[in-house]
Every structure is written in structure tokens, then in C-alpha cells.
Tab-separated table of C-alpha atoms in Angstrom:
chain	number	residue	atom	x	y	z
A	1	MET	CA	97.099	79.139	90.605
A	2	ALA	CA	97.004	82.211	92.650
A	3	LYS	CA	98.765	85.433	91.637
A	4	THR	CA	99.663	88.679	93.150
A	5	VAL	CA	97.719	91.428	91.408
A	6	SER	CA	98.386	94.238	93.872
A	7	LYS	CA	101.244	96.751	93.176
A	8	ALA	CA	101.460	97.826	96.738
A	9	ASN	CA	104.771	96.401	97.850
A	10	GLN	CA	106.625	99.831	97.660
A	11	SER	CA	108.125	100.924	100.963
A	12	GLN	CA	106.794	104.283	102.280
A	13	GLY	CA	108.789	107.032	103.741
A	14	MET	CA	107.611	110.152	105.402
A	15	LEU	CA	107.530	113.644	104.244
A	16	MET	CA	107.846	116.310	107.167
A	17	PHE	CA	106.824	119.850	106.839
A	18	THR	CA	105.561	122.892	109.047
A	19	LEU	CA	102.138	124.657	108.915
A	20	ASN	CA	102.575	127.466	111.550
A	21	LEU	CA	105.156	129.766	112.901
A	22	LYS	CA	105.933	127.674	115.874
A	23	ARG	CA	107.427	125.371	113.446
A	24	GLN	CA	105.681	122.174	114.600
A	25	LEU	CA	106.586	119.187	112.520
A	26	PHE	CA	103.682	117.426	110.685
A	27	ALA	CA	104.061	114.632	108.081
A	28	ILE	CA	102.446	112.418	105.532
A	29	GLY	CA	103.400	109.233	103.839
A	30	THR	CA	105.321	109.494	100.645
A	31	LEU	CA	103.087	107.141	98.644
A	32	LYS	CA	100.426	109.613	98.461
A	33	ILE	CA	102.801	112.376	97.009
A	34	ARG	CA	103.141	113.032	93.438
A	35	GLU	CA	105.422	116.073	93.631
A	36	ILE	CA	106.506	119.043	95.632
A	37	VAL	CA	106.524	122.520	94.053
A	38	SER	CA	107.040	126.027	95.096
A	39	TYR	CA	104.019	128.227	95.303
A	40	GLN	CA	102.459	129.338	92.137
A	41	PRO	CA	99.907	132.072	91.352
A	42	MET	CA	96.312	130.811	92.004
A	43	THR	CA	92.944	131.240	90.166
A	44	GLN	CA	90.131	131.707	92.682
A	45	ILE	CA	87.038	129.479	92.600
A	46	PRO	CA	83.622	131.022	93.457
A	47	TYR	CA	81.570	129.421	96.196
A	48	SER	CA	84.369	126.856	96.921
A	49	HIS	CA	85.065	125.293	100.296
A	50	ARG	CA	86.426	127.763	102.663
A	51	ASN	CA	89.776	125.889	102.866
A	52	VAL	CA	90.200	125.561	99.158
A	53	VAL	CA	92.046	128.737	98.487
A	54	GLY	CA	92.271	128.402	94.471
A	55	THR	CA	93.487	126.298	91.765
A	56	VAL	CA	96.759	125.979	90.092
A	57	THR	CA	97.737	124.399	86.598
A	58	ILE	CA	100.547	121.933	86.893
A	59	ARG	CA	101.843	119.830	83.956
A	60	ASN	CA	98.568	120.783	82.126
A	61	MET	CA	96.277	119.682	85.032
A	62	THR	CA	94.054	121.986	86.988
A	63	ILE	CA	94.667	121.093	90.595
A	64	PRO	CA	92.740	122.557	93.594
A	65	VAL	CA	94.955	124.059	96.430
A	66	ILE	CA	93.915	123.493	100.107
A	67	ASP	CA	95.244	125.418	102.844
A	68	MET	CA	96.405	122.624	105.113
A	69	ALA	CA	96.871	124.750	108.141
A	70	ALA	CA	93.226	125.956	107.942
A	71	ALA	CA	92.113	122.355	107.125
A	72	ILE	CA	93.285	121.094	110.443
A	73	GLY	CA	92.176	124.037	112.597
A	74	PHE	CA	94.921	126.310	112.704
A	75	ARG	CA	95.209	130.091	111.677
A	76	PRO	CA	94.839	130.275	107.845
A	77	ILE	CA	97.993	131.341	106.016
A	78	PRO	CA	97.500	135.001	104.990
A	79	PRO	CA	97.602	135.626	101.336
A	80	GLU	CA	100.740	137.878	101.587
A	81	GLU	CA	102.714	134.959	102.914
A	82	TYR	CA	101.557	132.508	100.037
A	83	GLN	CA	104.646	133.298	97.959
A	84	ASN	CA	106.970	131.827	100.476
A	85	CYS	CA	104.891	128.533	100.808
A	86	TYR	CA	105.053	125.118	99.041
A	87	LEU	CA	102.472	122.980	97.447
A	88	ILE	CA	102.419	119.138	98.126
A	89	VAL	CA	100.649	117.612	95.239
A	90	THR	CA	98.909	114.346	96.318
A	91	ASP	CA	96.990	111.635	94.735
A	92	CYS	CA	94.654	110.191	97.232
A	93	LEU	CA	91.079	108.740	97.032
A	94	ARG	CA	91.588	108.908	93.213
A	95	THR	CA	91.834	112.712	93.330
A	96	VAL	CA	94.610	114.979	92.799
A	97	VAL	CA	94.940	118.038	95.125
A	98	ALA	CA	97.750	120.280	96.339
A	99	PHE	CA	98.173	121.021	100.208
A	100	MET	CA	99.812	124.441	100.767
A	101	VAL	CA	102.264	124.387	103.685
A	102	ARG	CA	104.840	126.881	105.059
A	103	THR	CA	107.974	124.892	104.872
A	104	ILE	CA	109.325	121.629	103.569
A	105	GLU	CA	111.691	119.908	106.173
A	106	LYS	CA	112.835	116.656	105.135
A	107	ILE	CA	111.972	113.052	103.673
A	108	ILE	CA	113.034	110.265	106.087
A	109	GLU	CA	112.657	106.382	106.296
A	110	CYS	CA	110.039	105.471	108.824
A	111	ASP	CA	109.418	102.430	110.963
A	112	TRP	CA	105.777	102.644	110.897
A	113	ARG	CA	105.330	99.860	113.561
A	114	SER	CA	106.955	102.399	116.050
A	115	ILE	CA	104.540	105.137	115.527
A	116	GLU	CA	102.247	105.699	118.554
A	117	SER	CA	98.643	106.324	118.189
A	118	ALA	CA	97.095	109.760	118.844
A	119	PRO	CA	95.968	109.975	122.448
A	120	SER	CA	92.220	109.001	122.800
A	121	THR	CA	91.692	111.941	124.976
A	122	ALA	CA	92.427	114.227	122.087
A	123	GLY	CA	88.924	113.301	120.618
A	124	HIS	CA	87.546	111.316	117.763
A	125	HIS	CA	87.516	113.803	114.830
A	126	ILE	CA	91.227	115.046	114.938
A	127	PHE	CA	93.288	114.910	111.848
A	128	VAL	CA	96.429	113.376	113.554
A	129	THR	CA	96.644	109.619	113.108
A	130	GLY	CA	99.897	108.846	114.925
A	131	ILE	CA	102.891	110.512	116.632
A	132	THR	CA	106.556	109.694	116.168
A	133	ARG	CA	109.926	111.446	116.973
A	134	TYR	CA	112.756	112.731	114.777
A	135	GLN	CA	115.943	114.145	116.504
A	136	ASP	CA	114.068	114.818	119.762
A	137	ASN	CA	111.192	116.603	117.946
A	138	ILE	CA	107.569	115.346	117.964
A	139	VAL	CA	106.119	114.704	114.570
A	140	GLN	CA	102.526	114.467	114.119
A	141	MET	CA	101.193	112.215	111.161
A	142	LEU	CA	98.279	113.719	109.386
A	143	ASP	CA	95.323	111.773	107.997
A	144	VAL	CA	95.189	113.050	104.511
A	145	GLU	CA	91.901	110.769	103.597
A	146	LEU	CA	90.026	112.281	106.642
A	147	LEU	CA	90.957	115.780	105.534
A	148	LEU	CA	89.640	115.184	101.927
A	149	SER	CA	86.412	113.499	103.315
A	150	LYS	CA	85.570	116.707	105.314
A	151	ILE	CA	86.301	118.998	102.355
A	152	TYR	CA	84.703	116.670	99.696
A	153	PRO	CA	81.966	114.828	101.726
A	154	GLN	CA	81.079	112.402	98.949
A	155	TYR	CA	84.237	110.493	99.814
A	156	GLU	CA	82.309	109.294	102.871
A	157	ALA	CA	80.098	107.125	100.644
A	158	THR	CA	82.723	105.759	98.330
A	159	LYS	CA	83.636	102.106	97.902
A	160	ILE	CA	87.122	102.781	98.513
A	161	PRO	CA	87.876	102.392	102.399
A	162	ILE	CA	89.450	105.192	104.068
A	163	LEU	CA	92.598	104.147	106.023
A	164	THR	CA	95.173	106.174	107.879
A	165	ASP	CA	98.738	105.623	106.957
A	166	VAL	CA	99.493	103.887	110.298
A	167	GLU	CA	96.516	101.428	109.625
A	168	ARG	CA	97.636	100.748	105.942
A	169	GLU	CA	101.192	100.121	107.074
A	170	LYS	CA	100.015	97.717	109.847
A	171	LEU	CA	98.072	95.624	107.141
A	172	LYS	CA	100.795	95.622	104.755
A	173	SER	CA	103.065	93.915	107.146
A	174	PHE	CA	100.878	90.741	106.967
A	175	ASN	CA	100.404	88.347	104.161
A	176	ILE	CA	96.632	88.400	103.058
A	177	LEU	CA	94.884	85.825	100.884
A	178	LEU	CA	91.414	86.307	99.193
A	179	VAL	CA	89.363	83.339	98.143
A	180	ASP	CA	86.218	83.537	96.234
A	181	ASP	CA	84.824	81.456	93.311
A	182	SER	CA	82.785	84.504	91.909
A	183	SER	CA	84.993	86.600	89.408
A	184	LEU	CA	82.854	89.623	90.434
A	185	ALA	CA	83.386	89.181	94.027
A	186	ARG	CA	87.156	88.744	93.337
A	187	LYS	CA	87.170	91.808	91.443
A	188	GLN	CA	85.418	93.733	94.351
A	189	LEU	CA	87.713	92.285	96.886
A	190	ALA	CA	90.745	93.125	94.671
A	191	ASP	CA	89.544	96.540	93.861
A	192	ALA	CA	88.901	97.335	97.597
A	193	LEU	CA	92.464	96.351	98.580
A	194	ASP	CA	94.118	98.037	95.386
A	195	GLY	CA	92.443	101.116	96.054
A	196	ILE	CA	94.178	101.542	99.499
A	197	ASN	CA	97.549	100.010	98.325
A	198	ILE	CA	97.355	96.802	100.366
A	199	PRO	CA	99.190	93.856	98.770
A	200	TYR	CA	97.353	90.381	98.622
A	201	GLU	CA	97.236	87.167	96.871
A	202	ILE	CA	93.834	85.804	95.484
A	203	CYS	CA	92.606	82.321	94.811
A	204	LYS	CA	89.244	81.185	92.906
A	205	ASN	CA	88.342	78.124	95.195
A	206	GLY	CA	88.759	76.743	98.557
A	207	ALA	CA	91.078	73.865	97.407
A	208	GLU	CA	93.337	76.239	95.591
A	209	GLY	CA	93.552	78.480	98.715
A	210	LEU	CA	94.429	75.701	100.830
A	211	GLN	CA	97.106	74.593	98.576
A	212	LEU	CA	98.544	78.063	98.408
A	213	MET	CA	98.579	78.433	102.249
A	214	ARG	CA	100.454	75.109	102.728
A	215	LYS	CA	103.085	76.132	99.984
A	216	ARG	CA	103.546	79.572	101.711
A	217	ALA	CA	103.866	77.975	105.070
A	218	GLU	CA	106.698	75.646	103.581
A	219	GLN	CA	108.335	78.541	102.211
A	220	GLY	CA	108.474	80.335	105.630
A	221	SER	CA	105.988	83.002	104.491
A	222	PRO	CA	102.590	81.846	105.837
A	223	ILE	CA	99.273	83.519	105.206
A	224	ASP	CA	98.377	85.626	108.177
A	225	ILE	CA	94.947	86.961	107.227
A	226	LEU	CA	92.564	84.797	105.210
A	227	VAL	CA	89.457	86.348	103.658
A	228	SER	CA	87.032	83.678	102.123
A	229	ASP	CA	83.676	83.208	100.698
A	230	ILE	CA	81.520	80.532	102.233
A	231	GLU	CA	79.465	79.361	99.362
A	232	MET	CA	82.093	77.851	97.014
A	233	PRO	CA	82.005	74.457	95.228
A	234	GLY	CA	84.305	71.807	96.304
A	235	LEU	CA	86.018	72.898	99.532
A	236	ASP	CA	83.629	75.721	100.829
A	237	GLY	CA	84.568	78.267	103.290
A	238	TYR	CA	83.551	76.324	106.368
A	239	GLU	CA	85.583	73.276	105.299
A	240	LEU	CA	88.568	75.545	104.345
A	241	ALA	CA	88.260	77.200	107.876
A	242	PHE	CA	88.321	73.711	109.503
A	243	GLU	CA	91.003	72.431	107.527
A	244	ILE	CA	93.273	75.460	108.662
A	245	GLN	CA	92.466	75.167	112.170
A	246	ASN	CA	93.446	71.531	112.200
A	247	ASP	CA	96.797	72.193	110.664
A	248	ASP	CA	99.439	73.320	112.859
A	249	ALA	CA	101.419	74.870	110.195
A	250	LEU	CA	98.389	77.076	109.195
A	251	ASN	CA	96.209	77.721	112.314
A	252	HIS	CA	97.818	80.908	113.352
A	253	ALA	CA	95.877	82.607	110.487
A	254	TYR	CA	93.179	84.956	111.290
A	255	ILE	CA	90.117	83.802	109.253
A	256	ILE	CA	87.411	86.074	108.014
A	257	LEU	CA	84.488	84.371	106.248
A	258	HIS	CA	81.990	86.353	104.157
A	259	THR	CA	78.630	85.321	102.697
A	260	SER	CA	75.927	86.697	100.365
A	261	LEU	CA	73.420	85.030	102.698
A	262	SER	CA	71.871	87.099	105.511
A	263	SER	CA	71.614	84.549	108.084
A	264	GLU	CA	72.578	84.036	111.805
A	265	ILE	CA	73.066	80.363	110.971
A	266	CYS	CA	75.895	81.198	108.716
A	267	VAL	CA	77.651	83.366	111.399
A	268	ASP	CA	77.120	80.691	114.174
A	269	ARG	CA	78.659	78.014	111.842
A	270	ALA	CA	81.420	80.234	110.910
A	271	ARG	CA	82.502	80.594	114.540
A	272	GLN	CA	82.035	76.733	115.056
A	273	VAL	CA	84.690	75.866	112.463
A	274	GLY	CA	87.053	78.328	113.732
A	275	ALA	CA	86.558	81.503	111.747
A	276	HIS	CA	87.313	84.852	113.814
A	277	GLN	CA	84.871	86.989	112.044
A	278	ALA	CA	81.840	86.386	109.635
A	279	LEU	CA	80.553	89.235	107.303
A	280	GLU	CA	77.844	89.650	104.754
A	281	LYS	CA	79.429	90.577	101.413
A	282	PHE	CA	80.151	93.037	100.015
A	283	HIS	CA	80.964	96.199	101.956
A	284	ALA	CA	84.520	97.346	101.566
A	285	THR	CA	84.848	99.426	104.678
A	286	GLU	CA	83.541	96.618	106.886
A	287	LEU	CA	85.889	94.185	105.345
A	288	VAL	CA	88.966	96.290	105.997
A	289	GLU	CA	87.905	97.179	109.389
A	290	ALA	CA	87.510	93.228	110.021
A	291	MET	CA	91.173	92.790	108.671
A	292	LEU	CA	92.494	95.598	110.870
A	293	ARG	CA	90.896	93.857	113.941
A	294	GLY	CA	92.652	90.664	112.739
A	295	ALA	CA	95.985	92.537	112.328
A	296	THR	CA	95.686	93.886	115.844
A	297	LYS	CA	94.854	90.501	117.277
A	298	LEU	CA	97.965	89.006	115.490
A	299	GLN	CA	100.116	91.755	116.704
A	300	GLU	CA	98.901	91.105	120.306
A	301	ARG	CA	99.440	87.434	120.007
A	302	ALA	CA	103.080	88.028	118.781
A	303	PHE	CA	103.906	90.415	121.679
A	304	SER	CA	102.457	88.085	124.191
A	305	SER	CA	104.308	84.888	122.953
């Protein structure tokens, strides 16, 4: 039977801090944060990135320190002001780094669905993923993953998809089911979602997946997003999609089929049986982008109903 292997069901708050003398409020999600410490003397690193101002040793671990103000395009924090700053130690993209900020304000609970997207007129490469408000103050959510990918470009080629907190919390609000008969493919799918802290359930064939979906629907917690292989013994992905579309208790689900076959015929047939998207496997980022499109469609459908 299916089992939940992700450990991503923790709720996420928001840590607010400031980066400049104007005391504008910025924030990051708390799930990325390991600890917050006062500034500590640093060791300089020759030829390091211009925004990496040194390293510190915390709990016997050498951690690079990034001037977050400089990283997002503000005036760098002058060295003579370092001693008044704080270090936010984060664990993101499987890398531990410390972001130096001017002040730590507060950790608050957050309704992630209420966060507004950054205005499209602001540009495509800004580090702000969303905007919210706290006590009449504007709070800008920063994209830690994007910051790290610019400082450490190798992350752009990683198999771990890069999501903003707003995107992650959007996906976490839906029930996700992965179906694949290949143990390797199941591991790849699971690793991709584990790497970005998205909860899911997983089944090893179409019949098991259909059984689980019916059970969840009866329990009042139906599957919202299905990601299924096409080529499976017994009930294949096409048949699974067809069964779902013809069951009123299940057919609200957004269906993504993936295949190892590079063929337009597979894509066309997937649409014919009711799948919303069809992908060639395996590309983690494309898969997560497809799931985000599904989440957006489901939200739009809920708002219009």
C-alpha cells in the first residue's frame, strides 16, 4: 500500500529582519533557518564572491557569511558596523550558509495564501518573491534559493528544483500522489519533492493508485494532483487517467502523466484520456513547474466555483 515518506508537513512561520538604515522589513520562511546568532569575528576568504564577507565557525562547522544587503543590491554593510549585526544560519539547497542582517525583528505565523506576488513591473530577476503586511508595515519576502543560485551558480544545474517559499506553500496545501512502477523513478520523484519539502504519497502501480484515490475521497481528503507514469503493467497511466475522469468523486484532480518515450503520440493520447499535462521523464524542475501550474489551475477553479 501507499505510504507517506516525506517529512514536509511542518508549518512554516516568517522571520522578519532589516537590511538597511531605513528599517524596511524583509522576511524568509522559518523552515530554512537553523539558528540565529549575534555577529562573530570572521575569517576572510581570498578570491571569494564579492558578497561573501568571510567565514565563521559555529558548532564546529565552518560557514560562509553572506552580506544579504549587498546580495540583493543595497549598499553593503560597512565592516565597522558588523559587530551590531546578526547572522541567520540557513540550510537551503543542501548547503549551510549564514546571512548577515542588521536587526532581527520578530518571528510570526503566516498565512502564505494571503501573500501577494511581487509586481511584474519590478522585473524578472528581483529577489523578492512576495509581499505581505504586518501591523501596517510592508514586508518583502526574499527568495533565498535565487540568492544562493546567483552566488553559487552550480545550483542552477542541480536536480533539486528551486522554489520560492510562496510557491512551496502553494503546493503544500494540496494532496499529491506519485504513481510509478519503477523503483528508480519513484526514488527520483521522491527525492525531487523531499529536496524542496513538499509532502506527498506514493504508489507502485496504477491499480494501487486508483484504490488510494478512492479511499482518500471517501475520507474527505481527496488527491488534488496526480503525477503518474504512463508505461505500467496492469492499469497504465492512460487507463488510470480515464478512470479518474469518469469518477465524479475523483475527477477534480489535476493529472500529470510522464513517459520515458519521446513521442508526440504519447502526449496526444494523454490529452485524449483527460490528462492535463504530459511530460518526458525525468526532469525535476519541469515536473515541479507542471505541478505549480496544476496548483494554480486548482486555485482558480476553487475561486470561481
